[in-house]
CSV table of C-alpha atoms in Angstrom, one decimal:
chain,number,residue,atom,x,y,z
A,164,MET,CA,25.3,-70.8,-80.7
A,165,ASP,CA,25.1,-73.5,-78.0
A,166,ASN,CA,28.3,-73.3,-76.2
A,167,LYS,CA,27.4,-76.2,-73.8
A,168,GLN,CA,29.4,-79.5,-73.8
A,169,ASP,CA,28.0,-82.9,-75.0
A,170,LEU,CA,26.8,-85.3,-72.1
A,171,THR,CA,28.6,-88.2,-72.8
A,172,ASN,CA,28.7,-91.7,-71.7
A,173,ASN,CA,32.0,-93.2,-69.8
A,174,TYR,CA,33.6,-93.8,-73.0
A,175,GLY,CA,33.2,-90.3,-74.3
A,176,ARG,CA,30.4,-90.7,-76.5
A,177,PRO,CA,27.7,-88.2,-76.9
A,178,VAL,CA,24.5,-89.2,-75.1
A,179,GLU,CA,20.9,-88.6,-76.8
A,180,ASN,CA,18.7,-89.3,-73.7
A,181,ASP,CA,20.2,-89.6,-70.3
A,182,THR,CA,16.9,-89.2,-68.6
A,183,SER,CA,14.9,-92.7,-70.0
A,184,SER,CA,15.6,-96.4,-70.0
A,185,LEU,CA,15.6,-98.3,-73.4
A,186,THR,CA,12.3,-100.2,-73.4
A,187,ILE,CA,10.3,-103.0,-75.5
A,188,GLY,CA,7.4,-100.6,-76.2
A,189,GLU,CA,6.6,-97.5,-74.0
A,190,PHE,CA,5.4,-99.4,-70.9
A,191,GLY,CA,7.5,-102.6,-71.6
A,192,PRO,CA,10.3,-104.2,-69.6
A,193,THR,CA,13.8,-102.4,-69.8
A,194,LEU,CA,16.7,-103.9,-71.9
A,195,ILE,CA,20.2,-104.9,-70.5
A,196,ILE,CA,22.0,-103.4,-73.7
A,197,ASP,CA,21.0,-100.1,-72.5
A,198,THR,CA,24.6,-99.6,-71.3
A,199,GLN,CA,23.9,-95.9,-70.5
A,200,LEU,CA,21.4,-96.9,-68.0
A,201,THR,CA,23.5,-99.9,-66.6
A,202,GLN,CA,26.6,-97.5,-66.4
A,203,LYS,CA,25.0,-94.7,-64.7
A,204,LEU,CA,23.5,-97.5,-61.8
A,205,ALA,CA,26.9,-99.2,-61.5
A,206,HIS,CA,28.5,-96.0,-60.8
A,207,LEU,CA,26.3,-95.1,-58.1
A,208,ASP,CA,27.0,-98.6,-56.3
A,209,HIS,CA,30.4,-97.5,-56.5
A,210,GLU,CA,30.5,-94.3,-55.3
A,211,ARG,CA,31.1,-94.9,-51.6
A,212,ILE,CA,34.7,-95.7,-50.5
A,213,PRO,CA,35.1,-97.4,-46.8
A,214,GLU,CA,35.3,-94.5,-44.3
A,215,ARG,CA,38.1,-93.6,-42.0
A,216,VAL,CA,38.5,-95.9,-39.0
A,217,ALA,CA,38.8,-92.9,-37.0
A,218,PHE,CA,38.2,-88.8,-37.7
A,219,ALA,CA,35.8,-90.2,-40.4
A,220,ARG,CA,33.3,-87.0,-39.8
A,221,GLY,CA,35.1,-84.0,-41.3
A,222,ALA,CA,35.5,-81.0,-43.4
A,223,GLY,CA,38.4,-79.4,-45.4
A,224,ALA,CA,39.7,-76.3,-46.7
A,225,TYR,CA,42.8,-74.8,-48.6
A,226,GLY,CA,44.7,-72.2,-47.0
A,227,VAL,CA,48.2,-70.9,-46.8
A,228,PHE,CA,50.7,-71.1,-43.7
A,229,GLU,CA,53.1,-68.0,-43.3
A,230,THR,CA,56.2,-68.1,-41.5
A,231,THR,CA,56.6,-65.2,-39.3
A,232,LYS,CA,60.0,-66.3,-37.5
A,233,SER,CA,62.8,-68.0,-39.3
A,234,MET,CA,63.8,-71.2,-37.6
A,235,LYS,CA,66.6,-71.9,-39.7
A,236,ASN,CA,68.9,-72.3,-36.2
A,237,TYR,CA,66.6,-75.3,-35.3
A,238,THR,CA,65.8,-76.8,-38.6
A,239,LYS,CA,66.7,-76.9,-42.3
A,240,ALA,CA,62.7,-77.6,-43.4
A,241,ASP,CA,62.6,-75.5,-46.4
A,242,PHE,CA,59.6,-73.8,-45.3
A,243,LEU,CA,60.7,-72.3,-42.0
A,244,GLN,CA,64.2,-70.7,-43.2
A,245,LYS,CA,62.4,-67.6,-43.9
A,246,GLU,CA,60.2,-65.0,-42.4
A,247,SER,CA,57.7,-64.2,-44.5
A,248,ALA,CA,57.5,-67.2,-46.4
A,249,GLN,CA,54.5,-68.6,-47.5
A,250,THR,CA,53.4,-72.6,-47.7
A,251,LYS,CA,50.3,-73.9,-49.4
A,252,VAL,CA,48.1,-76.0,-47.2
A,253,PHE,CA,45.3,-78.5,-46.5
A,254,VAL,CA,43.5,-78.6,-43.7
A,255,ARG,CA,40.5,-81.3,-42.4
A,256,PHE,CA,38.9,-80.9,-39.3
A,257,SER,CA,37.3,-84.2,-37.7
A,258,THR,CA,35.6,-85.8,-34.9
A,259,PHE,CA,37.2,-88.8,-33.8
A,260,VAL,CA,35.0,-92.0,-32.8
A,261,LEU,CA,31.5,-91.7,-34.9
A,262,SER,CA,30.8,-92.2,-38.3
A,263,LYS,CA,30.4,-89.9,-41.6
A,264,GLY,CA,26.9,-88.6,-40.5
A,265,SER,CA,27.2,-88.2,-36.9
A,266,SER,CA,26.5,-85.0,-35.2
A,267,GLU,CA,29.7,-82.4,-35.1
A,268,VAL,CA,28.8,-81.1,-31.3
A,269,VAL,CA,29.3,-84.7,-29.6
A,270,ARG,CA,31.6,-84.9,-26.8
A,271,ASP,CA,35.1,-86.0,-28.4
A,272,ILE,CA,38.4,-85.5,-29.4
A,273,ARG,CA,38.6,-83.4,-33.1
A,274,GLY,CA,41.1,-84.0,-35.9
A,275,PHE,CA,43.0,-81.1,-36.8
A,276,HIS,CA,45.6,-82.6,-39.7
A,277,ILE,CA,47.3,-80.4,-42.1
A,278,LYS,CA,49.2,-81.0,-45.4
A,279,PHE,CA,51.8,-78.3,-46.1
A,280,TYR,CA,52.8,-78.5,-49.9
A,281,THR,CA,56.2,-77.4,-49.4
A,282,ASN,CA,58.8,-77.2,-52.2
A,283,SER,CA,60.7,-79.9,-51.1
A,284,GLY,CA,58.0,-82.5,-50.7
A,285,ASN,CA,54.6,-82.6,-48.9
A,286,TYR,CA,54.7,-82.2,-44.8
A,287,ASP,CA,51.6,-83.8,-43.0
A,288,LEU,CA,51.2,-83.1,-39.3
A,289,VAL,CA,48.4,-84.7,-37.6
A,290,ASN,CA,46.4,-82.6,-34.5
A,291,ILE,CA,44.0,-82.7,-32.0
A,292,HIS,CA,42.0,-80.2,-30.3
A,293,LEU,CA,43.4,-81.6,-26.7
A,294,PRO,CA,47.1,-81.3,-25.7
A,295,VAL,CA,47.4,-85.1,-24.7
A,296,PHE,CA,45.6,-88.4,-25.7
A,297,TYR,CA,44.4,-91.3,-24.3
A,298,VAL,CA,47.1,-93.6,-24.5
A,299,ARG,CA,51.2,-93.4,-25.1
A,300,ASP,CA,51.3,-96.6,-27.0
A,301,ALA,CA,50.1,-97.4,-30.5
A,302,MET,CA,49.5,-101.0,-29.6
A,303,LYS,CA,46.7,-99.9,-27.1
A,304,VAL,CA,45.3,-97.9,-30.2
A,305,PRO,CA,42.8,-100.5,-32.0
A,306,ASP,CA,41.2,-101.6,-28.4
A,307,LEU,CA,40.6,-98.1,-27.5
A,308,LEU,CA,38.7,-97.3,-30.8
A,309,HIS,CA,37.0,-100.4,-30.2
A,310,ALA,CA,36.1,-99.8,-26.7
A,311,LEU,CA,34.8,-96.1,-28.0
A,312,LYS,CA,33.1,-97.3,-30.7
A,313,PRO,CA,29.4,-98.9,-30.8
A,314,SER,CA,29.0,-102.5,-29.6
A,315,PRO,CA,29.6,-105.3,-32.2
A,316,VAL,CA,26.1,-106.9,-30.9
A,317,THR,CA,23.8,-104.2,-31.2
A,318,ASN,CA,25.6,-101.3,-32.8
A,319,LEU,CA,24.7,-98.9,-29.6
A,320,ILE,CA,27.2,-96.8,-27.7
A,321,LEU,CA,27.5,-98.6,-24.3
A,322,PRO,CA,29.3,-96.6,-21.5
A,323,GLU,CA,30.0,-100.0,-19.8
A,324,ARG,CA,32.4,-100.9,-22.8
A,325,THR,CA,34.4,-97.6,-22.9
A,326,TRP,CA,34.5,-97.2,-18.9
A,327,GLN,CA,35.8,-101.1,-18.7
A,328,TYR,CA,38.5,-100.1,-21.1
A,329,PHE,CA,39.4,-96.7,-19.3
A,330,SER,CA,39.1,-98.6,-15.8
A,331,LYS,CA,42.2,-100.8,-16.7
A,332,LEU,CA,44.3,-97.9,-17.9
A,333,PRO,CA,45.1,-95.2,-15.6
A,334,GLU,CA,47.1,-93.4,-18.4
A,335,THR,CA,43.5,-92.3,-19.8
A,336,LEU,CA,42.7,-90.1,-16.9
A,337,ASN,CA,44.3,-86.9,-18.1
A,338,ALA,CA,42.5,-86.9,-21.4
A,339,ILE,CA,39.5,-88.0,-19.6
A,340,THR,CA,39.4,-84.8,-17.3
A,341,TYR,CA,40.3,-82.5,-20.3
A,342,LEU,CA,37.4,-84.0,-22.8
A,343,TYR,CA,34.6,-84.1,-19.4
A,344,GLY,CA,35.5,-80.6,-18.4
A,345,LYS,CA,34.9,-77.5,-20.4
A,346,TYR,CA,37.2,-78.5,-23.4
A,347,GLY,CA,35.0,-81.3,-24.7
A,348,ILE,CA,32.7,-80.0,-26.8
A,349,PRO,CA,34.6,-77.3,-29.4
A,350,ALA,CA,31.9,-74.8,-30.7
A,351,ASN,CA,33.0,-75.1,-34.4
A,352,TYR,CA,36.4,-75.8,-36.0
A,353,ILE,CA,37.2,-72.2,-36.8
A,354,GLN,CA,37.6,-71.5,-32.9
A,355,MET,CA,39.3,-74.9,-32.3
A,356,GLU,CA,43.0,-75.3,-31.1
A,357,GLY,CA,45.4,-77.9,-32.6
A,358,HIS,CA,48.0,-79.8,-30.5
A,359,SER,CA,50.3,-82.3,-32.3
A,360,VAL,CA,50.7,-84.3,-28.7
A,361,CYS,CA,53.0,-86.6,-30.7
A,362,VAL,CA,56.6,-85.2,-29.9
A,363,TYR,CA,58.9,-84.9,-33.5
A,364,LYS,CA,62.4,-84.1,-33.9
A,365,TRP,CA,64.1,-81.0,-35.5
A,366,LEU,CA,67.4,-81.3,-37.6
A,367,ASN,CA,69.5,-78.1,-38.5
A,368,GLU,CA,72.2,-77.6,-40.6
A,369,ASP,CA,75.0,-78.7,-38.2
A,370,GLY,CA,73.1,-81.9,-37.4
A,371,ASP,CA,72.0,-80.7,-34.0
A,372,VAL,CA,68.5,-82.1,-32.8
A,373,PHE,CA,65.6,-80.5,-31.0
A,374,TYR,CA,62.6,-82.1,-29.8
A,375,VAL,CA,59.1,-80.1,-30.6
A,376,LYS,CA,55.6,-80.0,-30.2
A,377,TYR,CA,53.3,-77.9,-32.1
A,378,HIS,CA,50.4,-75.7,-31.1
A,379,PHE,CA,47.9,-74.0,-33.3
A,380,LEU,CA,45.6,-71.2,-31.1
A,381,PRO,CA,42.9,-69.8,-33.1
A,382,GLN,CA,43.1,-66.3,-33.3
A,383,LYS,CA,39.3,-65.6,-32.6
A,384,GLY,CA,40.0,-67.3,-29.5
A,385,ALA,CA,38.7,-71.2,-28.5
A,386,ALA,CA,35.3,-71.8,-28.0
A,387,TYR,CA,33.4,-74.5,-26.4
A,388,LEU,CA,30.1,-75.3,-25.6
A,389,THR,CA,27.8,-76.8,-23.1
A,390,LYS,CA,26.1,-80.1,-23.5
A,391,GLN,CA,23.1,-78.0,-23.0
A,392,GLN,CA,24.3,-75.7,-25.7
A,393,ALA,CA,25.1,-79.2,-28.0
A,394,GLN,CA,21.9,-80.6,-27.6
A,395,GLU,CA,20.2,-77.3,-28.7
A,396,ILE,CA,22.1,-77.3,-31.7
A,397,GLN,CA,21.8,-81.0,-32.6
A,398,LYS,CA,17.9,-80.6,-32.5
A,399,ASN,CA,18.6,-78.4,-35.8
A,400,THR,CA,21.7,-79.7,-37.3
A,401,SER,CA,24.1,-82.6,-37.5
A,402,ALA,CA,27.0,-80.5,-39.4
A,403,SER,CA,27.1,-77.1,-37.6
A,404,ALA,CA,30.8,-77.2,-37.4
A,405,THR,CA,31.2,-77.8,-41.4
A,406,ASN,CA,28.5,-74.9,-42.3
A,407,ASN,CA,30.2,-72.5,-39.8
A,408,LEU,CA,33.9,-73.1,-41.6
A,409,TYR,CA,32.2,-72.9,-45.2
A,410,SER,CA,30.3,-70.0,-44.3
A,411,ASN,CA,32.8,-68.2,-43.3
A,412,LEU,CA,34.6,-69.0,-46.0
A,413,SER,CA,32.2,-68.1,-48.2
A,414,ASN,CA,31.7,-64.6,-47.0
A,415,LYS,CA,35.4,-63.9,-46.9
A,416,ASN,CA,35.9,-64.2,-43.0
A,417,TYR,CA,39.2,-66.2,-43.2
A,418,PRO,CA,39.9,-68.0,-39.7
A,419,LYS,CA,43.6,-67.9,-38.8
A,420,TRP,CA,45.4,-69.3,-36.0
A,421,ASP,CA,48.7,-68.2,-34.3
A,422,VAL,CA,51.3,-71.2,-34.6
A,423,TYR,CA,53.6,-71.7,-31.8
A,424,VAL,CA,56.3,-74.7,-31.2
A,425,GLN,CA,57.8,-75.8,-27.8
A,426,ILE,CA,61.2,-76.7,-28.2
A,427,LEU,CA,63.5,-79.4,-26.2
A,428,GLU,CA,67.1,-79.6,-26.4
A,429,GLU,CA,68.2,-83.1,-27.3
A,430,LYS,CA,70.3,-83.0,-24.1
A,431,ASN,CA,67.9,-82.1,-21.6
A,432,LEU,CA,65.7,-85.2,-23.0
A,433,ASP,CA,66.6,-86.9,-19.4
A,434,THR,CA,65.8,-83.9,-17.1
A,435,PHE,CA,62.0,-84.4,-16.7
A,436,PRO,CA,59.8,-85.7,-14.1
A,437,PHE,CA,58.6,-88.0,-16.8
A,438,HIS,CA,59.2,-89.1,-20.3
A,439,PRO,CA,58.6,-86.4,-22.2
A,440,LEU,CA,57.6,-88.4,-25.4
A,441,ASP,CA,54.4,-89.4,-23.3
A,442,THR,CA,51.5,-88.6,-25.2
A,443,THR,CA,49.6,-88.4,-22.2
A,444,LYS,CA,51.5,-85.3,-20.9
A,445,ILE,CA,51.8,-81.9,-21.5
A,446,TRP,CA,55.2,-79.9,-21.7
A,447,ASP,CA,55.0,-77.0,-18.7
A,448,GLU,CA,55.1,-73.9,-20.9
A,449,LYS,CA,56.7,-72.4,-18.0
A,450,VAL,CA,59.7,-74.5,-18.4
A,451,LEU,CA,59.1,-74.8,-22.3
A,452,PRO,CA,57.7,-71.5,-22.9
A,453,LEU,CA,55.7,-71.2,-26.6
A,454,GLN,CA,57.6,-69.7,-29.4
A,455,LYS,CA,55.4,-68.3,-32.5
A,456,ILE,CA,56.4,-69.6,-35.7
A,457,GLY,CA,53.6,-68.8,-38.2
A,458,THR,CA,50.2,-68.0,-38.8
A,459,LEU,CA,47.6,-70.5,-40.7
A,460,THR,CA,45.1,-69.1,-42.6
A,461,LEU,CA,42.5,-70.7,-44.2
A,462,ASN,CA,40.9,-69.1,-47.8
A,463,GLU,CA,39.5,-71.5,-50.0
A,464,ILE,CA,37.0,-74.0,-50.2
A,465,PRO,CA,38.0,-76.9,-52.3
A,466,ASP,CA,35.9,-77.4,-55.3
A,467,ASN,CA,34.3,-81.0,-54.5
A,468,PHE,CA,33.8,-82.1,-50.8
A,469,PHE,CA,35.0,-86.0,-52.0
A,470,GLU,CA,37.8,-85.0,-54.0
A,471,TYR,CA,39.1,-83.1,-51.8
A,472,SER,CA,38.1,-83.6,-48.1
A,473,GLU,CA,37.5,-87.2,-48.5
A,474,GLN,CA,40.3,-88.3,-50.8
A,475,VAL,CA,42.5,-86.0,-48.9
A,476,ALA,CA,45.4,-89.1,-47.2
A,477,PHE,CA,47.9,-87.9,-44.2
A,478,ASP,CA,50.9,-89.8,-43.0
A,479,PRO,CA,52.4,-88.9,-39.7
A,480,GLY,CA,55.4,-90.4,-41.5
A,481,SER,CA,55.4,-87.8,-44.6
A,482,PHE,CA,58.1,-85.8,-43.8
A,483,VAL,CA,60.7,-83.0,-45.4
A,484,ALA,CA,64.3,-82.9,-44.7
A,485,GLY,CA,65.2,-81.4,-41.4
A,486,ILE,CA,62.0,-83.1,-39.5
A,487,GLU,CA,61.8,-86.2,-38.5
A,488,ALA,CA,60.0,-88.7,-36.1
A,489,SER,CA,60.7,-88.9,-32.6
A,490,GLU,CA,61.2,-92.1,-30.8
A,491,SER,CA,57.3,-91.7,-29.2
A,492,LYS,CA,55.6,-95.2,-29.0
A,493,LEU,CA,52.3,-93.4,-30.5
A,494,LEU,CA,53.9,-91.7,-33.5
A,495,GLN,CA,55.9,-94.6,-34.7
A,496,GLY,CA,52.6,-97.1,-34.7
A,497,LEU,CA,50.6,-94.2,-36.3
A,498,MET,CA,53.1,-94.1,-38.8
A,499,PHE,CA,52.3,-97.0,-40.6
A,500,ALA,CA,48.6,-97.2,-39.6
A,501,TYR,CA,47.5,-93.9,-41.6
A,502,PRO,CA,49.2,-95.0,-45.0
A,503,ASP,CA,47.9,-98.9,-44.4
A,504,ALA,CA,44.2,-97.0,-44.1
A,505,ASN,CA,44.8,-94.7,-46.8
A,506,ARG,CA,46.1,-97.4,-49.2
A,507,TYR,CA,42.6,-99.6,-48.0
A,508,ARG,CA,40.7,-96.7,-48.5
A,509,LEU,CA,41.6,-95.1,-51.7
A,510,CYS,CA,44.2,-97.8,-53.3
A,511,ILE,CA,48.2,-98.1,-53.5
A,512,ASN,CA,48.5,-94.9,-55.7
A,513,TYR,CA,46.4,-92.3,-53.5
A,514,PRO,CA,49.6,-90.3,-53.4
A,515,PHE,CA,48.6,-89.5,-56.8
A,516,LEU,CA,45.5,-88.2,-56.6
A,517,LYS,CA,45.3,-84.3,-56.7
A,518,VAL,CA,44.9,-83.5,-53.5
A,519,ASN,CA,47.7,-85.5,-52.1
A,520,ARG,CA,50.0,-85.0,-55.1
A,521,PRO,CA,53.3,-82.9,-53.8
A,522,LEU,CA,54.1,-79.6,-56.3
A,523,ASP,CA,57.3,-80.7,-57.9
A,524,GLY,CA,54.9,-84.1,-58.2
A,525,ILE,CA,56.4,-87.8,-57.7
A,526,HIS,CA,59.3,-88.9,-59.1
A,527,ASN,CA,60.7,-93.0,-58.9
A,528,TYR,CA,60.5,-96.3,-60.1
A,529,GLN,CA,57.6,-97.7,-58.4
A,530,GLN,CA,55.1,-98.5,-61.0
A,531,ASP,CA,51.3,-100.0,-61.8
A,532,GLY,CA,48.9,-101.2,-59.3
A,533,GLN,CA,45.0,-100.2,-59.0
A,534,MET,CA,43.9,-97.0,-60.3
A,535,ASP,CA,47.5,-95.8,-61.7
A,536,ILE,CA,47.1,-92.4,-63.4
A,537,ARG,CA,50.4,-91.7,-64.6
A,538,ASN,CA,51.6,-91.5,-68.1
A,539,GLN,CA,54.6,-94.0,-67.2
A,540,LYS,CA,57.1,-94.5,-70.2
A,541,GLY,CA,59.9,-96.4,-71.2
A,542,GLU,CA,62.0,-99.5,-70.2
A,543,ILE,CA,63.6,-98.2,-67.5
A,544,ASN,CA,61.5,-99.2,-64.3
A,545,PHE,CA,64.5,-100.1,-61.6
A,546,PHE,CA,67.0,-98.1,-60.0
A,547,PRO,CA,70.0,-98.1,-60.2
A,548,ASN,CA,70.3,-97.9,-64.0
A,549,GLN,CA,72.6,-96.6,-66.9
A,550,GLU,CA,70.5,-93.8,-68.4
A,551,SER,CA,71.7,-90.7,-69.0
A,552,ASN,CA,68.3,-89.2,-67.9
A,553,SER,CA,68.0,-91.4,-64.9
A,554,LEU,CA,66.6,-90.6,-62.0
A,555,LYS,CA,69.3,-89.5,-59.3
A,556,GLU,CA,69.8,-89.6,-55.6
A,557,ASN,CA,70.0,-86.2,-53.6
A,558,THR,CA,73.2,-86.9,-51.8
A,559,SER,CA,73.0,-82.9,-50.3
A,560,ASN,CA,73.7,-82.1,-46.7
A,561,GLN,CA,70.0,-80.3,-47.2
A,562,TYR,CA,68.5,-83.7,-47.4
A,563,SER,CA,70.2,-86.2,-45.3
A,564,GLU,CA,68.8,-87.8,-42.2
A,565,GLY,CA,69.5,-87.7,-38.5
A,566,LYS,CA,71.5,-90.5,-37.2
A,567,TYR,CA,70.8,-92.7,-34.6
A,568,PHE,CA,72.9,-94.1,-31.8
A,569,ILE,CA,72.1,-97.1,-29.9
A,570,LYS,CA,74.5,-99.2,-27.9
A,571,GLY,CA,73.7,-101.8,-25.1
A,572,VAL,CA,70.1,-101.5,-24.7
A,573,VAL,CA,67.7,-104.0,-24.4
A,574,ILE,CA,65.0,-104.7,-26.7
A,575,SER,CA,61.6,-106.2,-24.9
A,576,ARG,CA,57.9,-105.0,-24.4
A,577,PHE,CA,58.4,-102.0,-21.9
A,578,LYS,CA,55.4,-100.9,-20.3
A,579,ASN,CA,56.1,-97.8,-18.9
A,580,GLU,CA,54.7,-98.5,-15.4
A,581,TYR,CA,56.7,-96.0,-14.2
A,582,ASN,CA,55.3,-92.9,-15.5
A,583,ASP,CA,52.8,-90.9,-13.0
A,584,ASN,CA,49.2,-91.0,-14.3
A,585,PHE,CA,47.3,-88.7,-11.9
A,586,GLU,CA,49.7,-85.5,-11.1
A,587,GLN,CA,48.9,-83.8,-14.4
A,588,ALA,CA,45.2,-84.9,-14.4
A,589,GLY,CA,45.2,-83.4,-10.7
A,590,ASP,CA,46.7,-80.3,-11.9
A,591,LEU,CA,44.3,-79.7,-14.5
A,592,TYR,CA,41.4,-80.2,-12.0
A,593,ARG,CA,43.0,-77.8,-9.5
A,594,SER,CA,43.2,-75.6,-12.1
A,595,TYR,CA,39.7,-75.3,-13.2
A,596,SER,CA,37.4,-72.7,-11.3
A,597,GLU,CA,34.4,-73.9,-9.2
A,598,GLN,CA,31.8,-74.2,-11.7
A,599,GLU,CA,34.0,-75.9,-13.4
A,600,LYS,CA,34.8,-78.3,-11.8
A,601,THR,CA,30.7,-78.8,-11.0
A,602,THR,CA,30.4,-79.3,-15.0
A,603,LEU,CA,33.4,-81.7,-15.0
A,604,ILE,CA,31.8,-83.8,-12.4
A,605,ASP,CA,28.0,-83.3,-13.7
A,606,ASN,CA,29.3,-84.8,-17.0
A,607,LEU,CA,31.4,-87.9,-15.6
A,608,VAL,CA,28.3,-88.9,-13.5
A,609,ASN,CA,25.9,-88.7,-16.6
A,610,ALA,CA,28.6,-90.5,-18.6
A,611,LEU,CA,29.1,-93.2,-15.7
A,612,GLN,CA,25.5,-93.6,-15.6
A,613,GLY,CA,24.6,-97.6,-15.5
A,614,VAL,CA,28.3,-98.6,-15.3
A,615,SER,CA,29.1,-101.7,-13.0
A,616,ARG,CA,30.2,-101.2,-9.7
A,617,PRO,CA,33.5,-102.4,-9.8
A,618,VAL,CA,34.2,-99.7,-13.1
A,619,LEU,CA,32.7,-97.2,-11.5
A,620,GLU,CA,34.8,-97.7,-8.0
A,621,GLN,CA,37.9,-98.1,-9.7
A,622,GLU,CA,37.3,-94.5,-11.8
A,623,ILE,CA,36.2,-93.0,-8.5
A,624,TYR,CA,39.9,-94.3,-7.0
A,625,TYR,CA,41.8,-92.6,-10.3
A,626,PHE,CA,39.5,-89.6,-9.8
A,627,TYR,CA,40.9,-89.6,-5.7
A,628,LYS,CA,44.5,-90.2,-6.8
A,629,ALA,CA,44.2,-87.3,-8.9
A,630,ASP,CA,42.9,-85.1,-6.4
A,631,PRO,CA,41.4,-86.2,-3.3
A,632,ASP,CA,38.2,-83.6,-4.2
A,633,TYR,CA,38.0,-85.0,-7.3
A,634,GLY,CA,37.1,-88.4,-6.3
A,635,LYS,CA,35.0,-87.1,-3.1
A,636,ARG,CA,32.5,-85.3,-5.3
A,637,VAL,CA,32.2,-88.3,-7.9
A,638,ALA,CA,31.5,-90.8,-5.0
A,639,ASP,CA,29.0,-88.4,-3.4
A,640,ARG,CA,26.7,-88.3,-6.4
A,641,PHE,CA,26.6,-92.2,-6.4
A,642,ASN,CA,26.2,-92.0,-2.9
A,643,LEU,CA,29.6,-94.1,-2.6
A,644,ASN,CA,31.9,-94.2,0.6
A,645,LEU,CA,35.2,-93.1,-0.8
A,646,LYS,CA,37.2,-94.3,2.4
A,647,ASN,CA,36.0,-97.9,1.5
A,648,ILE,CA,37.1,-97.5,-2.1
A,649,VAL,CA,40.7,-96.3,-1.2
A,650,LEU,CA,41.2,-98.8,1.1
A,651,LYS,CA,39.8,-101.6,-1.3
A,652,TYR,CA,42.0,-100.4,-4.1
A,653,ASP,CA,45.0,-98.9,-2.3
A,654,GLN,CA,45.7,-102.6,-1.6
A,655,SER,CA,45.4,-103.7,-5.3
A,656,LEU,CA,48.1,-101.4,-6.7
């Protein structure tokens, strides 16, 4: 007996022949009434959706987060209350700038985005592999991406465009010193670090507020490639990191990360030498030590790449009770940009896709819209109402939000020019070994080839401001007089 399922058309009718078009005679023209043919061709035409404007090239997997230390003194988030509690997660790794078909061994920031499926809703945590980002204000993100992406004229990556932008924003220097140093090309995804960069608020049952940063450190240790190693890999494949991830999962070599937080009490927010919400800076681990809170393990390859890795939609504003947004200018802008991009790519009902759906479903009176796959019933599509089986608000303390107290402040567009853009970049440079410094300089000299003289001199001046040796080494490689550059640009600041 044949137990195979019948192949059907898009309306459920079994198909007699799915390999031959309907024609007039064996060699005659094809008929437009061949709906099986037109359905197949039309679906092929519509298979691709808009790719992400950032973090387009990526791969995802399911796994579990296990809490190893109760954090109930700091947050009422349900999944962090009990030691040994386990929470299902979906993790998507990615490169930042280039498109879906690009190489996974380019010098670029990597995304490390996590969706926690908790018992009280989804919590999305957006991380990158570096502990700092290029800019501190979301207003700059569109221009940053334009400067990093290919030319609108030739569709080629032009260093002049990127470095022109960097030369006008010294706040990018810390990220540059990370990216063009030893941290620029992660060897794969399973030995890649993840850092929230943005600061979040934790809120406990008593209403106390704590500011936190997250850090995911691979148990196998972080691994990076040199430019030469990356070039060798790229000769054979552009998908080395995806292949490595899925090969390890297939062989049951499940990658693990230890999960840490740094915690800053609200009362100490003003004690920093810089604003602690600045995403171009790190928090000193000697002052705010890492505290381990859990372990992240990936253990499952999704059934379909498109349905999961492509349709997963992250929202930095998707919080659970006990976790809230800080006042970070970058975070608050991304809280609009991410879900807006999701609506553009996937449609308004993207939260109902399987990979995005909360464990307990979605219960509200929002309705209709493109691709509404819910089974909505009844007359009542508004709140409040008089129905006995109506949805209700949950007013328990568990789900209460933090309170803001704002008094006597000025609403304006503050540039935050008081932030020092050079100290941490200098500290990072001095922490590198002699060989690592040489590698950094080699990578920068290679990246700066062909840029205009004013742009080059401005960047060299920034390197000098971070550390005189940093600037001198780059200037010497271009046969430029550092003293003249310093005299010129000291006058302009």
